[in-house]
Amino acid sequence: MKMVGALLALYRKEAGHTQRSLGERFVIGEEQIASIEQGRRPLKPDLAEQLDELLGTKGALSVALSRMPEVDLVPLWAEEFLDREREAIVISSYENQVLPGLLQTEGYARAVFHSRVPFYDEDRIAQLATARIERQGILHRKEPPITCFVVWEPVVRAPIGGQEVWAEQLRHLRACAEAPGLMLQVLPQSRTSHAGLNGPFVLLETPEHQRLAYTENQRGSQLIADPDEVAILTQKCAMLRSQALTPEDTRDLLDRLLGEQ
């Protein structure tokens, strides 16, 4: 990231731009340009392409970005996903490990981060949990995105964090299930087959109606823009929604689980 940032600083100066003038040109601000040049913030692929065109660098920034080692690419794609999530008009996801981050309580989020190996210290856990809760602000904005969540039943039943944390999380899910524009469906454990056996994923639609997908595994993450790959995951999402309980039956299941507390 520092190398890519240094290249940007070099090309910017050669083209006669200041950080302020370049930031104003792309409506992102002087501070963001400075952060990229110092290696504190990743340069996004779409911005790299625009900068290459403006600065006449013949694709140098885009090529440098594409050759970054995997250790740098993981936070790059994760941050790119979070940026796209903030602006998305439609969010759909399938989860079979933990509850979606957008639906987690702070106690549940802390329990998830406590389970990480290698372990985080308490300060890091608090920081990550706070950031996760802040992400949920998109669900409460004046015009929130349309959101669809399909969650495998064992995830809903797993008492992550202990009985008190789990009970609080169930109450939160029940409240979320009543929110306008939010659809929560549980995929029954009793199903003998379903379309989500390859793991969790998230689908996003941007204000420009670009469709993106995001996947994570044990050691990394991937933001997918290829239309064919996104189409496959979109088909899987549609199948999972048809295989899951209806939103009404999902609310009934949550009521039964809460009644057992």
GROMACS .gro file of C-alpha atoms in nm:
model
  261
    1MET     CA    1   0.000   0.000   0.000
    2LYS     CA    2   0.289   0.236   0.078
    3MET     CA    3   0.448   0.157  -0.259
    4VAL     CA    4   0.126   0.226  -0.448
    5GLY     CA    5   0.079   0.545  -0.247
    6ALA     CA    6   0.431   0.661  -0.327
    7LEU     CA    7   0.365   0.602  -0.697
    8LEU     CA    8   0.048   0.809  -0.679
    9ALA     CA    9   0.236   1.094  -0.509
   10LEU     CA   10   0.505   1.083  -0.778
   11TYR     CA   11   0.259   1.084  -1.068
   12ARG     CA   12   0.045   1.353  -0.905
   13LYS     CA   13   0.340   1.590  -0.867
   14GLU     CA   14   0.458   1.521  -1.222
   15ALA     CA   15   0.110   1.615  -1.349
   16GLY     CA   16   0.118   1.940  -1.152
   17HIS     CA   17  -0.155   1.853  -0.902
   18THR     CA   18  -0.163   1.914  -0.528
   19GLN     CA   19  -0.338   1.671  -0.297
   20ARG     CA   20  -0.619   1.922  -0.266
   21SER     CA   21  -0.665   1.977  -0.639
   22LEU     CA   22  -0.662   1.603  -0.706
   23GLY     CA   23  -0.907   1.535  -0.425
   24GLU     CA   24  -1.143   1.805  -0.550
   25ARG     CA   25  -1.124   1.661  -0.902
   26PHE     CA   26  -1.268   1.331  -0.776
   27VAL     CA   27  -1.484   1.477  -0.497
   28ILE     CA   28  -1.306   1.269  -0.233
   29GLY     CA   29  -1.111   1.533  -0.046
   30GLU     CA   30  -0.750   1.619   0.025
   31GLU     CA   31  -0.744   1.401   0.339
   32GLN     CA   32  -0.824   1.083   0.148
   33ILE     CA   33  -0.557   1.149  -0.115
   34ALA     CA   34  -0.304   1.208   0.164
   35SER     CA   35  -0.405   0.883   0.338
   36ILE     CA   36  -0.363   0.684   0.016
   37GLU     CA   37  -0.022   0.837  -0.055
   38GLN     CA   38   0.095   0.757   0.298
   39GLY     CA   39  -0.021   0.395   0.269
   40ARG     CA   40  -0.280   0.431   0.545
   41ARG     CA   41  -0.578   0.381   0.314
   42PRO     CA   42  -0.599   0.146   0.015
   43LEU     CA   43  -0.640   0.279  -0.336
   44LYS     CA   44  -0.960   0.134  -0.480
   45PRO     CA   45  -0.955  -0.027  -0.827
   46ASP     CA   46  -1.212   0.208  -0.981
   47LEU     CA   47  -1.029   0.517  -0.851
   48ALA     CA   48  -0.698   0.376  -0.973
   49GLU     CA   49  -0.839   0.352  -1.326
   50GLN     CA   50  -0.967   0.710  -1.314
   51LEU     CA   51  -0.635   0.838  -1.180
   52ASP     CA   52  -0.441   0.653  -1.452
   53GLU     CA   53  -0.657   0.826  -1.713
   54LEU     CA   54  -0.629   1.172  -1.557
   55LEU     CA   55  -0.256   1.154  -1.483
   56GLY     CA   56  -0.165   0.981  -1.811
   57THR     CA   57   0.011   0.693  -1.636
   58LYS     CA   58  -0.094   0.428  -1.891
   59GLY     CA   59  -0.246   0.192  -1.635
   60ALA     CA   60   0.054   0.191  -1.400
   61LEU     CA   61  -0.150   0.238  -1.082
   62SER     CA   62  -0.404  -0.026  -1.181
   63VAL     CA   63  -0.130  -0.276  -1.263
   64ALA     CA   64   0.053  -0.205  -0.936
   65LEU     CA   65  -0.273  -0.255  -0.748
   66SER     CA   66  -0.343  -0.585  -0.921
   67ARG     CA   67   0.003  -0.716  -0.825
   68MET     CA   68  -0.027  -0.641  -0.454
   69PRO     CA   69   0.048  -0.945  -0.233
   70GLU     CA   70  -0.242  -1.130  -0.075
   71VAL     CA   71  -0.166  -0.991   0.271
   72ASP     CA   72  -0.256  -0.646   0.137
   73LEU     CA   73  -0.543  -0.758  -0.082
   74VAL     CA   74  -0.750  -0.895   0.205
   75PRO     CA   75  -0.807  -0.559   0.377
   76LEU     CA   76  -0.837  -0.393   0.038
   77TRP     CA   77  -1.137  -0.600  -0.066
   78ALA     CA   78  -1.290  -0.593   0.283
   79GLU     CA   79  -1.276  -0.214   0.296
   80GLU     CA   80  -1.406  -0.189  -0.059
   81PHE     CA   81  -1.699  -0.411   0.042
   82LEU     CA   82  -1.779  -0.193   0.345
   83ASP     CA   83  -1.774   0.117   0.125
   84ARG     CA   84  -2.015  -0.046  -0.120
   85GLU     CA   85  -2.235  -0.175   0.161
   86ARG     CA   86  -2.276   0.179   0.298
   87GLU     CA   87  -2.414   0.304  -0.033
   88ALA     CA   88  -2.606  -0.008  -0.141
   89ILE     CA   89  -2.976   0.012  -0.221
   90VAL     CA   90  -3.027  -0.366  -0.194
   91ILE     CA   91  -2.841  -0.611   0.031
   92SER     CA   92  -2.902  -0.987   0.028
   93SER     CA   93  -2.703  -1.243   0.224
   94TYR     CA   94  -2.685  -1.608   0.325
   95GLU     CA   95  -2.510  -1.706   0.649
   96ASN     CA   96  -2.435  -2.053   0.784
   97GLN     CA   97  -2.162  -1.979   1.044
   98VAL     CA   98  -2.265  -1.672   1.244
   99LEU     CA   99  -2.550  -1.424   1.226
  100PRO     CA  100  -2.511  -1.143   0.970
  101GLY     CA  101  -2.304  -0.856   1.107
  102LEU     CA  102  -2.586  -0.613   1.030
  103LEU     CA  103  -2.816  -0.805   1.268
  104GLN     CA  104  -2.577  -0.873   1.559
  105THR     CA  105  -2.608  -0.723   1.905
  106GLU     CA  106  -2.294  -0.582   2.065
  107GLY     CA  107  -2.280  -0.875   2.308
  108TYR     CA  108  -2.303  -1.128   2.026
  109ALA     CA  109  -2.040  -0.941   1.821
  110ARG     CA  110  -1.803  -0.941   2.119
  111ALA     CA  111  -1.855  -1.315   2.163
  112VAL     CA  112  -1.775  -1.374   1.796
  113PHE     CA  113  -1.452  -1.175   1.819
  114HIS     CA  114  -1.364  -1.350   2.149
  115SER     CA  115  -1.378  -1.680   1.959
  116ARG     CA  116  -1.111  -1.577   1.709
  117VAL     CA  117  -0.784  -1.770   1.689
  118PRO     CA  118  -0.523  -1.618   1.727
  119PHE     CA  119  -0.692  -1.428   2.008
  120TYR     CA  120  -0.765  -1.055   2.012
  121ASP     CA  121  -0.701  -0.852   2.326
  122GLU     CA  122  -0.993  -0.679   2.499
  123ASP     CA  123  -0.921  -0.338   2.346
  124ARG     CA  124  -0.922  -0.480   1.995
  125ILE     CA  125  -1.243  -0.674   2.061
  126ALA     CA  126  -1.414  -0.358   2.189
  127GLN     CA  127  -1.296  -0.163   1.884
  128LEU     CA  128  -1.418  -0.426   1.638
  129ALA     CA  129  -1.753  -0.471   1.810
  130THR     CA  130  -1.815  -0.096   1.811
  131ALA     CA  131  -1.731  -0.073   1.442
  132ARG     CA  132  -1.970  -0.359   1.366
  133ILE     CA  133  -2.257  -0.191   1.550
  134GLU     CA  134  -2.184   0.139   1.373
  135ARG     CA  135  -2.222  -0.040   1.038
  136GLN     CA  136  -2.583  -0.106   1.127
  137GLY     CA  137  -2.659   0.263   1.090
  138ILE     CA  138  -2.742   0.199   0.726
  139LEU     CA  139  -3.054   0.011   0.841
  140HIS     CA  140  -3.180   0.319   1.026
  141ARG     CA  141  -3.114   0.593   0.775
  142LYS     CA  142  -3.401   0.788   0.620
  143GLU     CA  143  -3.404   0.568   0.310
  144PRO     CA  144  -3.256   0.233   0.419
  145PRO     CA  145  -3.163  -0.036   0.168
  146ILE     CA  146  -3.394  -0.326   0.097
  147THR     CA  147  -3.238  -0.613   0.291
  148CYS     CA  148  -3.293  -0.989   0.268
  149PHE     CA  149  -3.122  -1.229   0.511
  150VAL     CA  150  -3.134  -1.608   0.492
  151VAL     CA  151  -2.977  -1.776   0.796
  152TRP     CA  152  -2.929  -2.149   0.854
  153GLU     CA  153  -3.129  -2.265   1.156
  154PRO     CA  154  -2.833  -2.400   1.362
  155VAL     CA  155  -2.685  -2.048   1.357
  156VAL     CA  156  -3.003  -1.907   1.511
  157ARG     CA  157  -3.009  -2.181   1.775
  158ALA     CA  158  -2.639  -2.165   1.870
  159PRO     CA  159  -2.604  -1.991   2.213
  160ILE     CA  160  -2.295  -1.791   2.114
  161GLY     CA  161  -2.180  -1.588   2.415
  162GLY     CA  162  -2.398  -1.778   2.662
  163GLN     CA  163  -2.769  -1.785   2.742
  164GLU     CA  164  -2.809  -1.415   2.828
  165VAL     CA  165  -2.630  -1.293   2.515
  166TRP     CA  166  -2.822  -1.544   2.305
  167ALA     CA  167  -3.160  -1.444   2.450
  168GLU     CA  168  -3.084  -1.076   2.387
  169GLN     CA  169  -2.980  -1.163   2.032
  170LEU     CA  170  -3.303  -1.354   1.970
  171ARG     CA  171  -3.509  -1.057   2.092
  172HIS     CA  172  -3.311  -0.832   1.860
  173LEU     CA  173  -3.371  -1.064   1.564
  174ARG     CA  174  -3.742  -1.069   1.644
  175ALA     CA  175  -3.750  -0.688   1.643
  176CYS     CA  176  -3.552  -0.672   1.318
  177ALA     CA  177  -3.798  -0.914   1.158
  178GLU     CA  178  -4.070  -0.650   1.196
  179ALA     CA  179  -3.868  -0.371   1.033
  180PRO     CA  180  -4.009  -0.244   0.701
  181GLY     CA  181  -3.793  -0.333   0.404
  182LEU     CA  182  -3.609  -0.607   0.598
  183MET     CA  183  -3.680  -0.972   0.523
  184LEU     CA  184  -3.543  -1.238   0.760
  185GLN     CA  185  -3.582  -1.606   0.673
  186VAL     CA  186  -3.447  -1.913   0.853
  187LEU     CA  187  -3.332  -2.206   0.642
  188PRO     CA  188  -3.457  -2.518   0.827
  189GLN     CA  189  -3.200  -2.766   0.955
  190SER     CA  190  -3.436  -3.044   0.848
  191ARG     CA  191  -3.388  -2.977   0.477
  192THR     CA  192  -3.215  -3.271   0.308
  193SER     CA  193  -3.056  -3.044   0.046
  194HIS     CA  194  -3.023  -2.673  -0.021
  195ALA     CA  195  -2.837  -2.425  -0.244
  196GLY     CA  196  -2.603  -2.291   0.026
  197LEU     CA  197  -2.368  -2.583   0.084
  198ASN     CA  198  -2.070  -2.393  -0.058
  199GLY     CA  199  -2.084  -2.133   0.219
  200PRO     CA  200  -2.199  -1.779   0.298
  201PHE     CA  201  -2.209  -1.482   0.061
  202VAL     CA  202  -2.345  -1.129   0.031
  203LEU     CA  203  -2.501  -0.962  -0.275
  204LEU     CA  204  -2.510  -0.584  -0.318
  205GLU     CA  205  -2.677  -0.351  -0.565
  206THR     CA  206  -2.527  -0.001  -0.588
  207PRO     CA  207  -2.718   0.322  -0.664
  208GLU     CA  208  -2.586   0.287  -1.021
  209HIS     CA  209  -2.747  -0.062  -1.030
  210GLN     CA  210  -2.414  -0.241  -1.042
  211ARG     CA  211  -2.442  -0.586  -0.887
  212LEU     CA  212  -2.157  -0.713  -0.670
  213ALA     CA  213  -2.094  -1.018  -0.454
  214TYR     CA  214  -1.871  -1.069  -0.152
  215THR     CA  215  -1.743  -1.393  -0.002
  216GLU     CA  216  -1.517  -1.478   0.291
  217ASN     CA  217  -1.329  -1.788   0.397
  218GLN     CA  218  -1.092  -1.880   0.680
  219ARG     CA  219  -0.799  -1.677   0.545
  220GLY     CA  220  -0.931  -1.408   0.315
  221SER     CA  221  -1.213  -1.236   0.133
  222GLN     CA  222  -1.314  -1.162  -0.224
  223LEU     CA  223  -1.521  -0.887  -0.384
  224ILE     CA  224  -1.672  -1.013  -0.710
  225ALA     CA  225  -1.779  -0.785  -0.994
  226ASP     CA  226  -1.777  -1.036  -1.281
  227PRO     CA  227  -2.142  -1.047  -1.407
  228ASP     CA  228  -2.137  -1.422  -1.468
  229GLU     CA  229  -2.010  -1.502  -1.118
  230VAL     CA  230  -2.255  -1.259  -0.957
  231ALA     CA  231  -2.539  -1.414  -1.160
  232ILE     CA  232  -2.459  -1.761  -1.021
  233LEU     CA  233  -2.473  -1.636  -0.662
  234THR     CA  234  -2.793  -1.444  -0.740
  235GLN     CA  235  -2.951  -1.769  -0.860
  236LYS     CA  236  -2.837  -1.942  -0.541
  237CYS     CA  237  -2.986  -1.664  -0.332
  238ALA     CA  238  -3.321  -1.696  -0.509
  239MET     CA  239  -3.319  -2.072  -0.453
  240LEU     CA  240  -3.230  -2.033  -0.084
  241ARG     CA  241  -3.515  -1.789  -0.029
  242SER     CA  242  -3.757  -2.042  -0.179
  243GLN     CA  243  -3.613  -2.321   0.039
  244ALA     CA  244  -3.622  -2.118   0.362
  245LEU     CA  245  -3.914  -2.057   0.596
  246THR     CA  246  -4.135  -1.764   0.503
  247PRO     CA  247  -4.079  -1.441   0.701
  248GLU     CA  248  -4.400  -1.515   0.892
  249ASP     CA  249  -4.291  -1.870   0.982
  250THR     CA  250  -3.949  -1.735   1.076
  251ARG     CA  251  -4.109  -1.495   1.324
  252ASP     CA  252  -4.306  -1.788   1.468
  253LEU     CA  253  -3.983  -1.985   1.512
  254LEU     CA  254  -3.819  -1.694   1.693
  255ASP     CA  255  -4.124  -1.663   1.919
  256ARG     CA  256  -4.098  -2.033   2.008
  257LEU     CA  257  -3.726  -2.002   2.084
  258LEU     CA  258  -3.791  -1.697   2.300
  259GLY     CA  259  -4.070  -1.885   2.482
  260GLU     CA  260  -3.818  -2.154   2.576
  261GLN     CA  261  -3.593  -1.901   2.755
   0.00000   0.00000   0.00000
